[in-house]
């Protein structure tokens, strides 16, 4: 069964929840709601990676996420920590996280891979070509899925060299990271290039800009696409990703994706 990662952003500037969960108590409550709704993993993050976002000091990041991780882990939830920083990854594992989710695949912090190797946590290795501030500078591809798969394979090599056993590694094509518009569809269409690497594959499309671009009915690039419409589109892409062999999907609206996965499963019998 496809695992649902429920997103618990503890940031004041996340594009998608408007910082509503900045307060730890609210974030914990939100996480428990996602857990009850069927999330298998709660992905707790304290630094927004949306395009143009500024970096956050690791100390601030840890103040945001550690209390939330400890509380959710104490309730029995399986936690991953969404971070680019080795120090935050290690502190989060000590607080109870079982997975380190690094969208940079070890490229943002050179300490990350050895630090993760020293824990017993699993490692979600994302495809990335540079920080949020200028992630579209490196967004040109000829055969996107193949190139992403090739760069992920290099990431696995770096992680293995640092001492992270391949069985601990989850691969993520990094939808929206250094990928503009239709490139994201090219990557999803070619997901088998990534599943063929033999690792668990995680796919995160939730509320992302390329979905809004697809839903826009006018040529007006400023047309706002509501969160509800993005969540419906996310449920569809998540069901399709599951069908294409994804082990897990990372979403904000766990209930909608749970329903979409149940319907897709019924079709398959
Ligand atoms: N996307 C965001 C943040 N973290 N982690 C993984 N593994 N995969 C993703 O696609 C991903 C991620 C984008 O930020 P958001 O949480 O604000 O949507």
PDB file of C-alpha atoms and ligand atoms in Angstrom:
ATOM      1  CA  UNK A   1       0.000   0.000   0.000  1.00  0.00           C
ATOM      2  CA  UNK A   2       1.280   3.448  -0.870  1.00  0.00           C
ATOM      3  CA  UNK A   3       2.497   5.322   2.181  1.00  0.00           C
ATOM      4  CA  UNK A   4       1.162   8.853   2.684  1.00  0.00           C
ATOM      5  CA  UNK A   5       3.590  11.391   4.083  1.00  0.00           C
ATOM      6  CA  UNK A   6       1.598  14.183   5.746  1.00  0.00           C
ATOM      7  CA  UNK A   7       3.239  17.605   5.635  1.00  0.00           C
ATOM      8  CA  UNK A   8       3.657  19.458   8.931  1.00  0.00           C
ATOM      9  CA  UNK A   9       5.282  22.784   8.104  1.00  0.00           C
ATOM     10  CA  UNK A  10       6.396  24.751  11.144  1.00  0.00           C
ATOM     11  CA  UNK A  11       7.379  27.889   9.257  1.00  0.00           C
ATOM     12  CA  UNK A  12       6.042  31.435   9.172  1.00  0.00           C
ATOM     13  CA  UNK A  13       6.561  31.730   5.415  1.00  0.00           C
ATOM     14  CA  UNK A  14       5.447  28.456   3.793  1.00  0.00           C
ATOM     15  CA  UNK A  15       3.546  29.319   0.637  1.00  0.00           C
ATOM     16  CA  UNK A  16       0.992  26.679   1.349  1.00  0.00           C
ATOM     17  CA  UNK A  17      -0.219  27.055   4.926  1.00  0.00           C
ATOM     18  CA  UNK A  18       0.547  30.726   5.463  1.00  0.00           C
ATOM     19  CA  UNK A  19       2.438  29.985   8.662  1.00  0.00           C
ATOM     20  CA  UNK A  20      -0.699  28.966  10.477  1.00  0.00           C
ATOM     21  CA  UNK A  21       1.182  26.221  12.269  1.00  0.00           C
ATOM     22  CA  UNK A  22       4.041  28.323  13.535  1.00  0.00           C
ATOM     23  CA  UNK A  23       2.919  27.731  17.046  1.00  0.00           C
ATOM     24  CA  UNK A  24       4.156  24.313  18.179  1.00  0.00           C
ATOM     25  CA  UNK A  25       0.869  23.363  19.815  1.00  0.00           C
ATOM     26  CA  UNK A  26      -0.989  24.023  16.591  1.00  0.00           C
ATOM     27  CA  UNK A  27       1.565  22.099  14.571  1.00  0.00           C
ATOM     28  CA  UNK A  28       1.249  19.117  16.908  1.00  0.00           C
ATOM     29  CA  UNK A  29      -2.528  19.248  16.657  1.00  0.00           C
ATOM     30  CA  UNK A  30      -2.287  19.500  12.879  1.00  0.00           C
ATOM     31  CA  UNK A  31       0.114  16.552  12.734  1.00  0.00           C
ATOM     32  CA  UNK A  32      -2.136  14.388  14.905  1.00  0.00           C
ATOM     33  CA  UNK A  33      -5.039  15.222  12.602  1.00  0.00           C
ATOM     34  CA  UNK A  34      -3.017  14.065   9.588  1.00  0.00           C
ATOM     35  CA  UNK A  35      -1.990  10.938  11.472  1.00  0.00           C
ATOM     36  CA  UNK A  36      -5.628  10.115  12.277  1.00  0.00           C
ATOM     37  CA  UNK A  37      -6.551  10.822   8.647  1.00  0.00           C
ATOM     38  CA  UNK A  38      -4.218   8.070   7.486  1.00  0.00           C
ATOM     39  CA  UNK A  39      -0.723   9.482   7.157  1.00  0.00           C
ATOM     40  CA  UNK A  40       1.897   6.758   7.638  1.00  0.00           C
ATOM     41  CA  UNK A  41       4.675   9.282   8.166  1.00  0.00           C
ATOM     42  CA  UNK A  42       4.570  12.886   9.378  1.00  0.00           C
ATOM     43  CA  UNK A  43       7.142  15.085   7.653  1.00  0.00           C
ATOM     44  CA  UNK A  44       8.067  17.955   9.967  1.00  0.00           C
ATOM     45  CA  UNK A  45       9.921  20.926   8.471  1.00  0.00           C
ATOM     46  CA  UNK A  46      11.027  24.295   9.824  1.00  0.00           C
ATOM     47  CA  UNK A  47      12.551  25.908   6.739  1.00  0.00           C
ATOM     48  CA  UNK A  48      10.542  26.687   3.621  1.00  0.00           C
ATOM     49  CA  UNK A  49      12.086  25.489   0.383  1.00  0.00           C
ATOM     50  CA  UNK A  50       9.657  27.306  -1.887  1.00  0.00           C
ATOM     51  CA  UNK A  51      11.235  29.219  -4.794  1.00  0.00           C
ATOM     52  CA  UNK A  52      12.836  32.434  -3.560  1.00  0.00           C
ATOM     53  CA  UNK A  53      12.698  31.479   0.119  1.00  0.00           C
ATOM     54  CA  UNK A  54      15.470  32.718   2.395  1.00  0.00           C
ATOM     55  CA  UNK A  55      17.599  30.306   4.413  1.00  0.00           C
ATOM     56  CA  UNK A  56      16.801  29.870   8.100  1.00  0.00           C
ATOM     57  CA  UNK A  57      19.408  29.632  10.855  1.00  0.00           C
ATOM     58  CA  UNK A  58      19.650  25.989  11.996  1.00  0.00           C
ATOM     59  CA  UNK A  59      19.163  27.075  15.622  1.00  0.00           C
ATOM     60  CA  UNK A  60      15.864  28.734  14.703  1.00  0.00           C
ATOM     61  CA  UNK A  61      14.880  25.736  12.609  1.00  0.00           C
ATOM     62  CA  UNK A  62      15.547  23.420  15.558  1.00  0.00           C
ATOM     63  CA  UNK A  63      13.545  25.605  17.942  1.00  0.00           C
ATOM     64  CA  UNK A  64      10.631  25.220  15.576  1.00  0.00           C
ATOM     65  CA  UNK A  65      10.763  21.517  14.812  1.00  0.00           C
ATOM     66  CA  UNK A  66      12.201  19.705  17.848  1.00  0.00           C
ATOM     67  CA  UNK A  67       9.258  20.200  20.232  1.00  0.00           C
ATOM     68  CA  UNK A  68       6.868  19.154  17.477  1.00  0.00           C
ATOM     69  CA  UNK A  69       8.891  16.048  16.633  1.00  0.00           C
ATOM     70  CA  UNK A  70       9.205  14.950  20.281  1.00  0.00           C
ATOM     71  CA  UNK A  71       5.496  15.378  20.907  1.00  0.00           C
ATOM     72  CA  UNK A  72       4.371  13.582  17.747  1.00  0.00           C
ATOM     73  CA  UNK A  73       6.872  10.757  18.246  1.00  0.00           C
ATOM     74  CA  UNK A  74       5.625  10.356  21.825  1.00  0.00           C
ATOM     75  CA  UNK A  75       2.114   9.849  20.399  1.00  0.00           C
ATOM     76  CA  UNK A  76       3.468   6.930  18.365  1.00  0.00           C
ATOM     77  CA  UNK A  77       3.683   8.636  14.963  1.00  0.00           C
ATOM     78  CA  UNK A  78       6.525   7.848  12.574  1.00  0.00           C
ATOM     79  CA  UNK A  79       8.357  11.103  11.910  1.00  0.00           C
ATOM     80  CA  UNK A  80      10.602  12.363   9.196  1.00  0.00           C
ATOM     81  CA  UNK A  81      12.427  15.674   9.450  1.00  0.00           C
ATOM     82  CA  UNK A  82      12.505  17.881   6.356  1.00  0.00           C
ATOM     83  CA  UNK A  83      15.840  19.693   6.583  1.00  0.00           C
ATOM     84  CA  UNK A  84      18.921  20.714   4.634  1.00  0.00           C
ATOM     85  CA  UNK A  85      21.050  20.942   7.778  1.00  0.00           C
ATOM     86  CA  UNK A  86      23.082  18.110   9.300  1.00  0.00           C
ATOM     87  CA  UNK A  87      22.824  19.544  12.815  1.00  0.00           C
ATOM     88  CA  UNK A  88      19.034  19.661  12.581  1.00  0.00           C
ATOM     89  CA  UNK A  89      18.914  16.141  11.158  1.00  0.00           C
ATOM     90  CA  UNK A  90      20.928  14.743  14.068  1.00  0.00           C
ATOM     91  CA  UNK A  91      18.948  16.666  16.698  1.00  0.00           C
ATOM     92  CA  UNK A  92      15.691  15.539  15.120  1.00  0.00           C
ATOM     93  CA  UNK A  93      16.708  11.880  15.156  1.00  0.00           C
ATOM     94  CA  UNK A  94      17.644  12.259  18.822  1.00  0.00           C
ATOM     95  CA  UNK A  95      14.172  13.747  19.393  1.00  0.00           C
ATOM     96  CA  UNK A  96      12.530  10.730  17.762  1.00  0.00           C
ATOM     97  CA  UNK A  97      12.562  11.196  13.969  1.00  0.00           C
ATOM     98  CA  UNK A  98      13.135   7.966  12.012  1.00  0.00           C
ATOM     99  CA  UNK A  99      13.773   9.472   8.580  1.00  0.00           C
ATOM    100  CA  UNK A 100      15.873  12.432   7.401  1.00  0.00           C
ATOM    101  CA  UNK A 101      14.258  14.091   4.383  1.00  0.00           C
ATOM    102  CA  UNK A 102      16.883  16.168   2.576  1.00  0.00           C
ATOM    103  CA  UNK A 103      15.596  17.717  -0.652  1.00  0.00           C
ATOM    104  CA  UNK A 104      19.184  18.591  -1.582  1.00  0.00           C
ATOM    105  CA  UNK A 105      20.371  14.985  -1.497  1.00  0.00           C
ATOM    106  CA  UNK A 106      23.352  15.975   0.627  1.00  0.00           C
ATOM    107  CA  UNK A 107      24.438  18.891  -1.572  1.00  0.00           C
ATOM    108  CA  UNK A 108      23.347  21.734   0.715  1.00  0.00           C
ATOM    109  CA  UNK A 109      25.404  20.696   3.753  1.00  0.00           C
ATOM    110  CA  UNK A 110      28.547  18.631   3.305  1.00  0.00           C
ATOM    111  CA  UNK A 111      28.144  17.257   6.828  1.00  0.00           C
ATOM    112  CA  UNK A 112      24.740  15.785   6.047  1.00  0.00           C
ATOM    113  CA  UNK A 113      25.688  12.391   4.594  1.00  0.00           C
ATOM    114  CA  UNK A 114      28.274  11.445   7.252  1.00  0.00           C
ATOM    115  CA  UNK A 115      25.939  12.732   9.969  1.00  0.00           C
ATOM    116  CA  UNK A 116      23.046  10.586   8.707  1.00  0.00           C
ATOM    117  CA  UNK A 117      25.393   7.624   8.325  1.00  0.00           C
ATOM    118  CA  UNK A 118      26.098   7.834  12.064  1.00  0.00           C
ATOM    119  CA  UNK A 119      22.386   7.487  12.899  1.00  0.00           C
ATOM    120  CA  UNK A 120      20.080   4.564  12.180  1.00  0.00           C
ATOM    121  CA  UNK A 121      17.586   6.779  10.339  1.00  0.00           C
ATOM    122  CA  UNK A 122      16.475   6.237   6.772  1.00  0.00           C
ATOM    123  CA  UNK A 123      17.447   8.950   4.305  1.00  0.00           C
ATOM    124  CA  UNK A 124      15.159  10.505   1.684  1.00  0.00           C
ATOM    125  CA  UNK A 125      17.510  11.814  -0.987  1.00  0.00           C
ATOM    126  CA  UNK A 126      15.987  14.467  -3.234  1.00  0.00           C
ATOM    127  CA  UNK A 127      16.994  15.599  -6.715  1.00  0.00           C
ATOM    128  CA  UNK A 128      18.280  19.163  -6.469  1.00  0.00           C
ATOM    129  CA  UNK A 129      20.441  21.532  -8.440  1.00  0.00           C
ATOM    130  CA  UNK A 130      20.861  24.449  -6.070  1.00  0.00           C
ATOM    131  CA  UNK A 131      19.186  26.524  -3.368  1.00  0.00           C
ATOM    132  CA  UNK A 132      15.658  27.893  -3.583  1.00  0.00           C
ATOM    133  CA  UNK A 133      16.855  31.430  -4.185  1.00  0.00           C
ATOM    134  CA  UNK A 134      18.066  30.571  -7.692  1.00  0.00           C
ATOM    135  CA  UNK A 135      16.704  27.110  -8.370  1.00  0.00           C
ATOM    136  CA  UNK A 136      15.406  27.968 -11.842  1.00  0.00           C
ATOM    137  CA  UNK A 137      18.863  28.982 -13.026  1.00  0.00           C
ATOM    138  CA  UNK A 138      19.704  25.288 -13.533  1.00  0.00           C
ATOM    139  CA  UNK A 139      16.353  24.119 -14.817  1.00  0.00           C
ATOM    140  CA  UNK A 140      17.181  23.071 -18.363  1.00  0.00           C
ATOM    141  CA  UNK A 141      16.967  19.436 -19.393  1.00  0.00           C
ATOM    142  CA  UNK A 142      16.991  17.453 -22.617  1.00  0.00           C
ATOM    143  CA  UNK A 143      15.611  14.185 -21.240  1.00  0.00           C
ATOM    144  CA  UNK A 144      14.395  15.170 -17.820  1.00  0.00           C
ATOM    145  CA  UNK A 145      13.494  11.817 -16.244  1.00  0.00           C
ATOM    146  CA  UNK A 146      16.706  10.209 -17.460  1.00  0.00           C
ATOM    147  CA  UNK A 147      18.872  13.090 -16.229  1.00  0.00           C
ATOM    148  CA  UNK A 148      17.110  13.169 -12.867  1.00  0.00           C
ATOM    149  CA  UNK A 149      17.570   9.405 -12.509  1.00  0.00           C
ATOM    150  CA  UNK A 150      21.256   9.732 -13.403  1.00  0.00           C
ATOM    151  CA  UNK A 151      21.822  12.488 -10.853  1.00  0.00           C
ATOM    152  CA  UNK A 152      19.925  10.517  -8.202  1.00  0.00           C
ATOM    153  CA  UNK A 153      22.177   7.547  -8.914  1.00  0.00           C
ATOM    154  CA  UNK A 154      25.180   9.802  -8.285  1.00  0.00           C
ATOM    155  CA  UNK A 155      23.529  10.861  -5.027  1.00  0.00           C
ATOM    156  CA  UNK A 156      23.169   7.231  -3.980  1.00  0.00           C
ATOM    157  CA  UNK A 157      26.863   6.793  -4.729  1.00  0.00           C
ATOM    158  CA  UNK A 158      27.797   9.749  -2.523  1.00  0.00           C
ATOM    159  CA  UNK A 159      25.513   8.530   0.267  1.00  0.00           C
ATOM    160  CA  UNK A 160      26.870   4.994   0.083  1.00  0.00           C
ATOM    161  CA  UNK A 161      30.457   6.298   0.117  1.00  0.00           C
ATOM    162  CA  UNK A 162      29.597   8.222   3.297  1.00  0.00           C
ATOM    163  CA  UNK A 163      28.354   5.016   4.915  1.00  0.00           C
ATOM    164  CA  UNK A 164      24.582   5.066   4.348  1.00  0.00           C
ATOM    165  CA  UNK A 165      23.509   1.551   3.324  1.00  0.00           C
ATOM    166  CA  UNK A 166      21.462   1.544   0.093  1.00  0.00           C
ATOM    167  CA  UNK A 167      18.541  -0.131   1.895  1.00  0.00           C
ATOM    168  CA  UNK A 168      18.171   3.035   4.005  1.00  0.00           C
ATOM    169  CA  UNK A 169      17.855   5.297   0.973  1.00  0.00           C
ATOM    170  CA  UNK A 170      14.556   6.605  -0.431  1.00  0.00           C
ATOM    171  CA  UNK A 171      14.754   8.511  -3.738  1.00  0.00           C
ATOM    172  CA  UNK A 172      12.699  11.587  -4.580  1.00  0.00           C
ATOM    173  CA  UNK A 173      12.701  13.229  -8.031  1.00  0.00           C
ATOM    174  CA  UNK A 174      12.251  16.637  -6.389  1.00  0.00           C
ATOM    175  CA  UNK A 175       9.182  17.850  -8.231  1.00  0.00           C
ATOM    176  CA  UNK A 176       9.403  21.655  -8.520  1.00  0.00           C
ATOM    177  CA  UNK A 177      13.071  21.754  -7.495  1.00  0.00           C
ATOM    178  CA  UNK A 178      15.112  23.174 -10.400  1.00  0.00           C
ATOM    179  CA  UNK A 179      12.285  22.086 -12.693  1.00  0.00           C
ATOM    180  CA  UNK A 180      10.060  24.571 -14.430  1.00  0.00           C
ATOM    181  CA  UNK A 181       6.535  23.884 -15.678  1.00  0.00           C
ATOM    182  CA  UNK A 182       6.290  20.954 -18.055  1.00  0.00           C
ATOM    183  CA  UNK A 183       9.628  19.488 -16.972  1.00  0.00           C
ATOM    184  CA  UNK A 184       7.761  18.235 -13.918  1.00  0.00           C
ATOM    185  CA  UNK A 185       5.324  16.323 -16.137  1.00  0.00           C
ATOM    186  CA  UNK A 186       8.268  14.922 -18.117  1.00  0.00           C
ATOM    187  CA  UNK A 187       9.773  13.602 -14.886  1.00  0.00           C
ATOM    188  CA  UNK A 188       6.488  12.096 -13.667  1.00  0.00           C
ATOM    189  CA  UNK A 189       5.848  10.515 -17.055  1.00  0.00           C
ATOM    190  CA  UNK A 190       9.293   8.916 -16.853  1.00  0.00           C
ATOM    191  CA  UNK A 191       9.038   7.849 -13.218  1.00  0.00           C
ATOM    192  CA  UNK A 192       9.967   4.283 -14.202  1.00  0.00           C
ATOM    193  CA  UNK A 193      13.511   5.527 -14.894  1.00  0.00           C
ATOM    194  CA  UNK A 194      13.693   6.383 -11.191  1.00  0.00           C
ATOM    195  CA  UNK A 195      11.883   3.337  -9.766  1.00  0.00           C
ATOM    196  CA  UNK A 196      14.263   1.229 -11.900  1.00  0.00           C
ATOM    197  CA  UNK A 197      17.109   2.329  -9.614  1.00  0.00           C
ATOM    198  CA  UNK A 198      15.668  -0.151  -7.113  1.00  0.00           C
ATOM    199  CA  UNK A 199      15.016   2.132  -4.144  1.00  0.00           C
ATOM    200  CA  UNK A 200      11.785   3.183  -2.513  1.00  0.00           C
ATOM    201  CA  UNK A 201      10.550   6.258  -4.392  1.00  0.00           C
ATOM    202  CA  UNK A 202       8.798   9.223  -2.787  1.00  0.00           C
ATOM    203  CA  UNK A 203       6.910  11.759  -4.931  1.00  0.00           C
ATOM    204  CA  UNK A 204       5.838  15.211  -3.721  1.00  0.00           C
ATOM    205  CA  UNK A 205       3.534  17.189  -5.992  1.00  0.00           C
ATOM    206  CA  UNK A 206       1.380  18.748  -3.299  1.00  0.00           C
ATOM    207  CA  UNK A 207       0.004  22.208  -4.175  1.00  0.00           C
ATOM    208  CA  UNK A 208       2.968  22.885  -6.430  1.00  0.00           C
ATOM    209  CA  UNK A 209       3.081  25.602  -9.031  1.00  0.00           C
ATOM    210  CA  UNK A 210       3.123  23.257 -12.031  1.00  0.00           C
ATOM    211  CA  UNK A 211      -0.288  21.940 -10.944  1.00  0.00           C
ATOM    212  CA  UNK A 212      -1.691  25.455 -10.744  1.00  0.00           C
ATOM    213  CA  UNK A 213      -0.245  26.118 -14.211  1.00  0.00           C
ATOM    214  CA  UNK A 214      -2.103  23.063 -15.505  1.00  0.00           C
ATOM    215  CA  UNK A 215      -5.411  24.089 -13.911  1.00  0.00           C
ATOM    216  CA  UNK A 216      -5.359  27.672 -15.171  1.00  0.00           C
ATOM    217  CA  UNK A 217      -8.211  28.187 -17.612  1.00  0.00           C
ATOM    218  CA  UNK A 218      -7.112  31.583 -18.908  1.00  0.00           C
ATOM    219  CA  UNK A 219      -3.863  32.891 -20.325  1.00  0.00           C
ATOM    220  CA  UNK A 220      -3.580  35.096 -17.238  1.00  0.00           C
ATOM    221  CA  UNK A 221      -0.544  33.769 -15.391  1.00  0.00           C
ATOM    222  CA  UNK A 222      -1.697  35.689 -12.295  1.00  0.00           C
ATOM    223  CA  UNK A 223      -4.987  33.784 -12.045  1.00  0.00           C
ATOM    224  CA  UNK A 224      -5.113  32.384  -8.509  1.00  0.00           C
ATOM    225  CA  UNK A 225      -5.748  28.661  -8.223  1.00  0.00           C
ATOM    226  CA  UNK A 226      -7.292  27.866  -4.846  1.00  0.00           C
ATOM    227  CA  UNK A 227      -5.758  25.485  -2.337  1.00  0.00           C
ATOM    228  CA  UNK A 228      -8.820  23.240  -2.746  1.00  0.00           C
ATOM    229  CA  UNK A 229      -8.213  22.903  -6.474  1.00  0.00           C
ATOM    230  CA  UNK A 230      -4.508  22.242  -5.926  1.00  0.00           C
ATOM    231  CA  UNK A 231      -5.387  19.563  -3.343  1.00  0.00           C
ATOM    232  CA  UNK A 232      -7.707  17.807  -5.772  1.00  0.00           C
ATOM    233  CA  UNK A 233      -5.011  17.886  -8.460  1.00  0.00           C
ATOM    234  CA  UNK A 234      -2.541  16.562  -5.877  1.00  0.00           C
ATOM    235  CA  UNK A 235      -4.810  13.635  -5.021  1.00  0.00           C
ATOM    236  CA  UNK A 236      -4.938  12.726  -8.722  1.00  0.00           C
ATOM    237  CA  UNK A 237      -1.174  13.000  -9.289  1.00  0.00           C
ATOM    238  CA  UNK A 238      -0.571  11.041  -6.083  1.00  0.00           C
ATOM    239  CA  UNK A 239      -2.826   8.182  -7.254  1.00  0.00           C
ATOM    240  CA  UNK A 240      -1.087   8.190 -10.634  1.00  0.00           C
ATOM    241  CA  UNK A 241       2.329   8.224  -8.954  1.00  0.00           C
ATOM    242  CA  UNK A 242       1.287   5.230  -6.856  1.00  0.00           C
ATOM    243  CA  UNK A 243       0.219   3.436 -10.011  1.00  0.00           C
ATOM    244  CA  UNK A 244       3.583   4.294 -11.596  1.00  0.00           C
ATOM    245  CA  UNK A 245       5.357   2.538  -8.728  1.00  0.00           C
ATOM    246  CA  UNK A 246       5.900   5.236  -6.111  1.00  0.00           C
ATOM    247  CA  UNK A 247       6.314   3.808  -2.619  1.00  0.00           C
ATOM    248  CA  UNK A 248       5.069   7.017  -0.987  1.00  0.00           C
ATOM    249  CA  UNK A 249       3.519  10.397  -1.744  1.00  0.00           C
ATOM    250  CA  UNK A 250       4.046  13.597   0.262  1.00  0.00           C
ATOM    251  CA  UNK A 251       0.897  15.711   0.638  1.00  0.00           C
ATOM    252  CA  UNK A 252      -0.778  18.459   2.646  1.00  0.00           C
ATOM    253  CA  UNK A 253      -4.336  17.073   2.339  1.00  0.00           C
ATOM    254  CA  UNK A 254      -3.983  13.511   3.600  1.00  0.00           C
ATOM    255  CA  UNK A 255      -7.708  12.692   3.546  1.00  0.00           C
ATOM    256  CA  UNK A 256      -8.154  13.581  -0.142  1.00  0.00           C
ATOM    257  CA  UNK A 257      -5.108  11.568  -1.174  1.00  0.00           C
ATOM    258  CA  UNK A 258      -6.145   8.627   1.015  1.00  0.00           C
ATOM    259  CA  UNK A 259      -9.483   8.551  -0.848  1.00  0.00           C
ATOM    260  CA  UNK A 260      -7.815   8.845  -4.257  1.00  0.00           C
ATOM    261  CA  UNK A 261      -5.440   5.981  -3.409  1.00  0.00           C
ATOM    262  CA  UNK A 262      -8.350   3.830  -2.188  1.00  0.00           C
ATOM    263  CA  UNK A 263     -10.234   4.378  -5.454  1.00  0.00           C
ATOM    264  CA  UNK A 264      -7.159   3.587  -7.551  1.00  0.00           C
ATOM    265  CA  UNK A 265      -6.564   0.439  -5.499  1.00  0.00           C
ATOM    266  CA  UNK A 266     -10.172  -0.691  -6.017  1.00  0.00           C
ATOM    267  CA  UNK A 267      -9.743  -0.275  -9.784  1.00  0.00           C
ATOM    268  CA  UNK A 268      -6.685  -2.476  -9.697  1.00  0.00           C
ATOM    269  CA  UNK A 269      -8.510  -5.108  -7.628  1.00  0.00           C
TER     270      UNK A 269
HETATM  271  N1  LIG B   1       8.737  19.500  -1.463  1.00  0.00           N
HETATM  272  C1  LIG B   1       8.750  20.513  -0.576  1.00  0.00           C
HETATM  273  C2  LIG B   1       9.386  20.350   0.659  1.00  0.00           C
HETATM  274  N2  LIG B   1       9.947  19.182   1.009  1.00  0.00           N
HETATM  275  N3  LIG B   1      10.468  16.946   0.499  1.00  0.00           N
HETATM  276  C3  LIG B   1      10.453  15.928  -0.372  1.00  0.00           C
HETATM  277  N4  LIG B   1      11.010  14.741  -0.023  1.00  0.00           N
HETATM  278  N5  LIG B   1       9.885  16.035  -1.604  1.00  0.00           N
HETATM  279  C4  LIG B   1       9.312  17.189  -2.026  1.00  0.00           C
HETATM  280  O1  LIG B   1       8.822  17.231  -3.169  1.00  0.00           O
HETATM  281  C5  LIG B   1       9.313  18.305  -1.133  1.00  0.00           C
HETATM  282  C6  LIG B   1       9.916  18.138   0.142  1.00  0.00           C
HETATM  283  C7  LIG B   1       8.064  21.793  -0.956  1.00  0.00           C
HETATM  284  O2  LIG B   1       7.626  22.546   0.079  1.00  0.00           O
HETATM  285  P1  LIG B   1       6.184  22.487   0.883  1.00  0.00           P
HETATM  286  O3  LIG B   1       6.328  21.557   2.019  1.00  0.00           O
HETATM  287  O4  LIG B   1       6.032  23.885   1.352  1.00  0.00           O
HETATM  288  O5  LIG B   1       5.146  22.074  -0.074  1.00  0.00           O
END
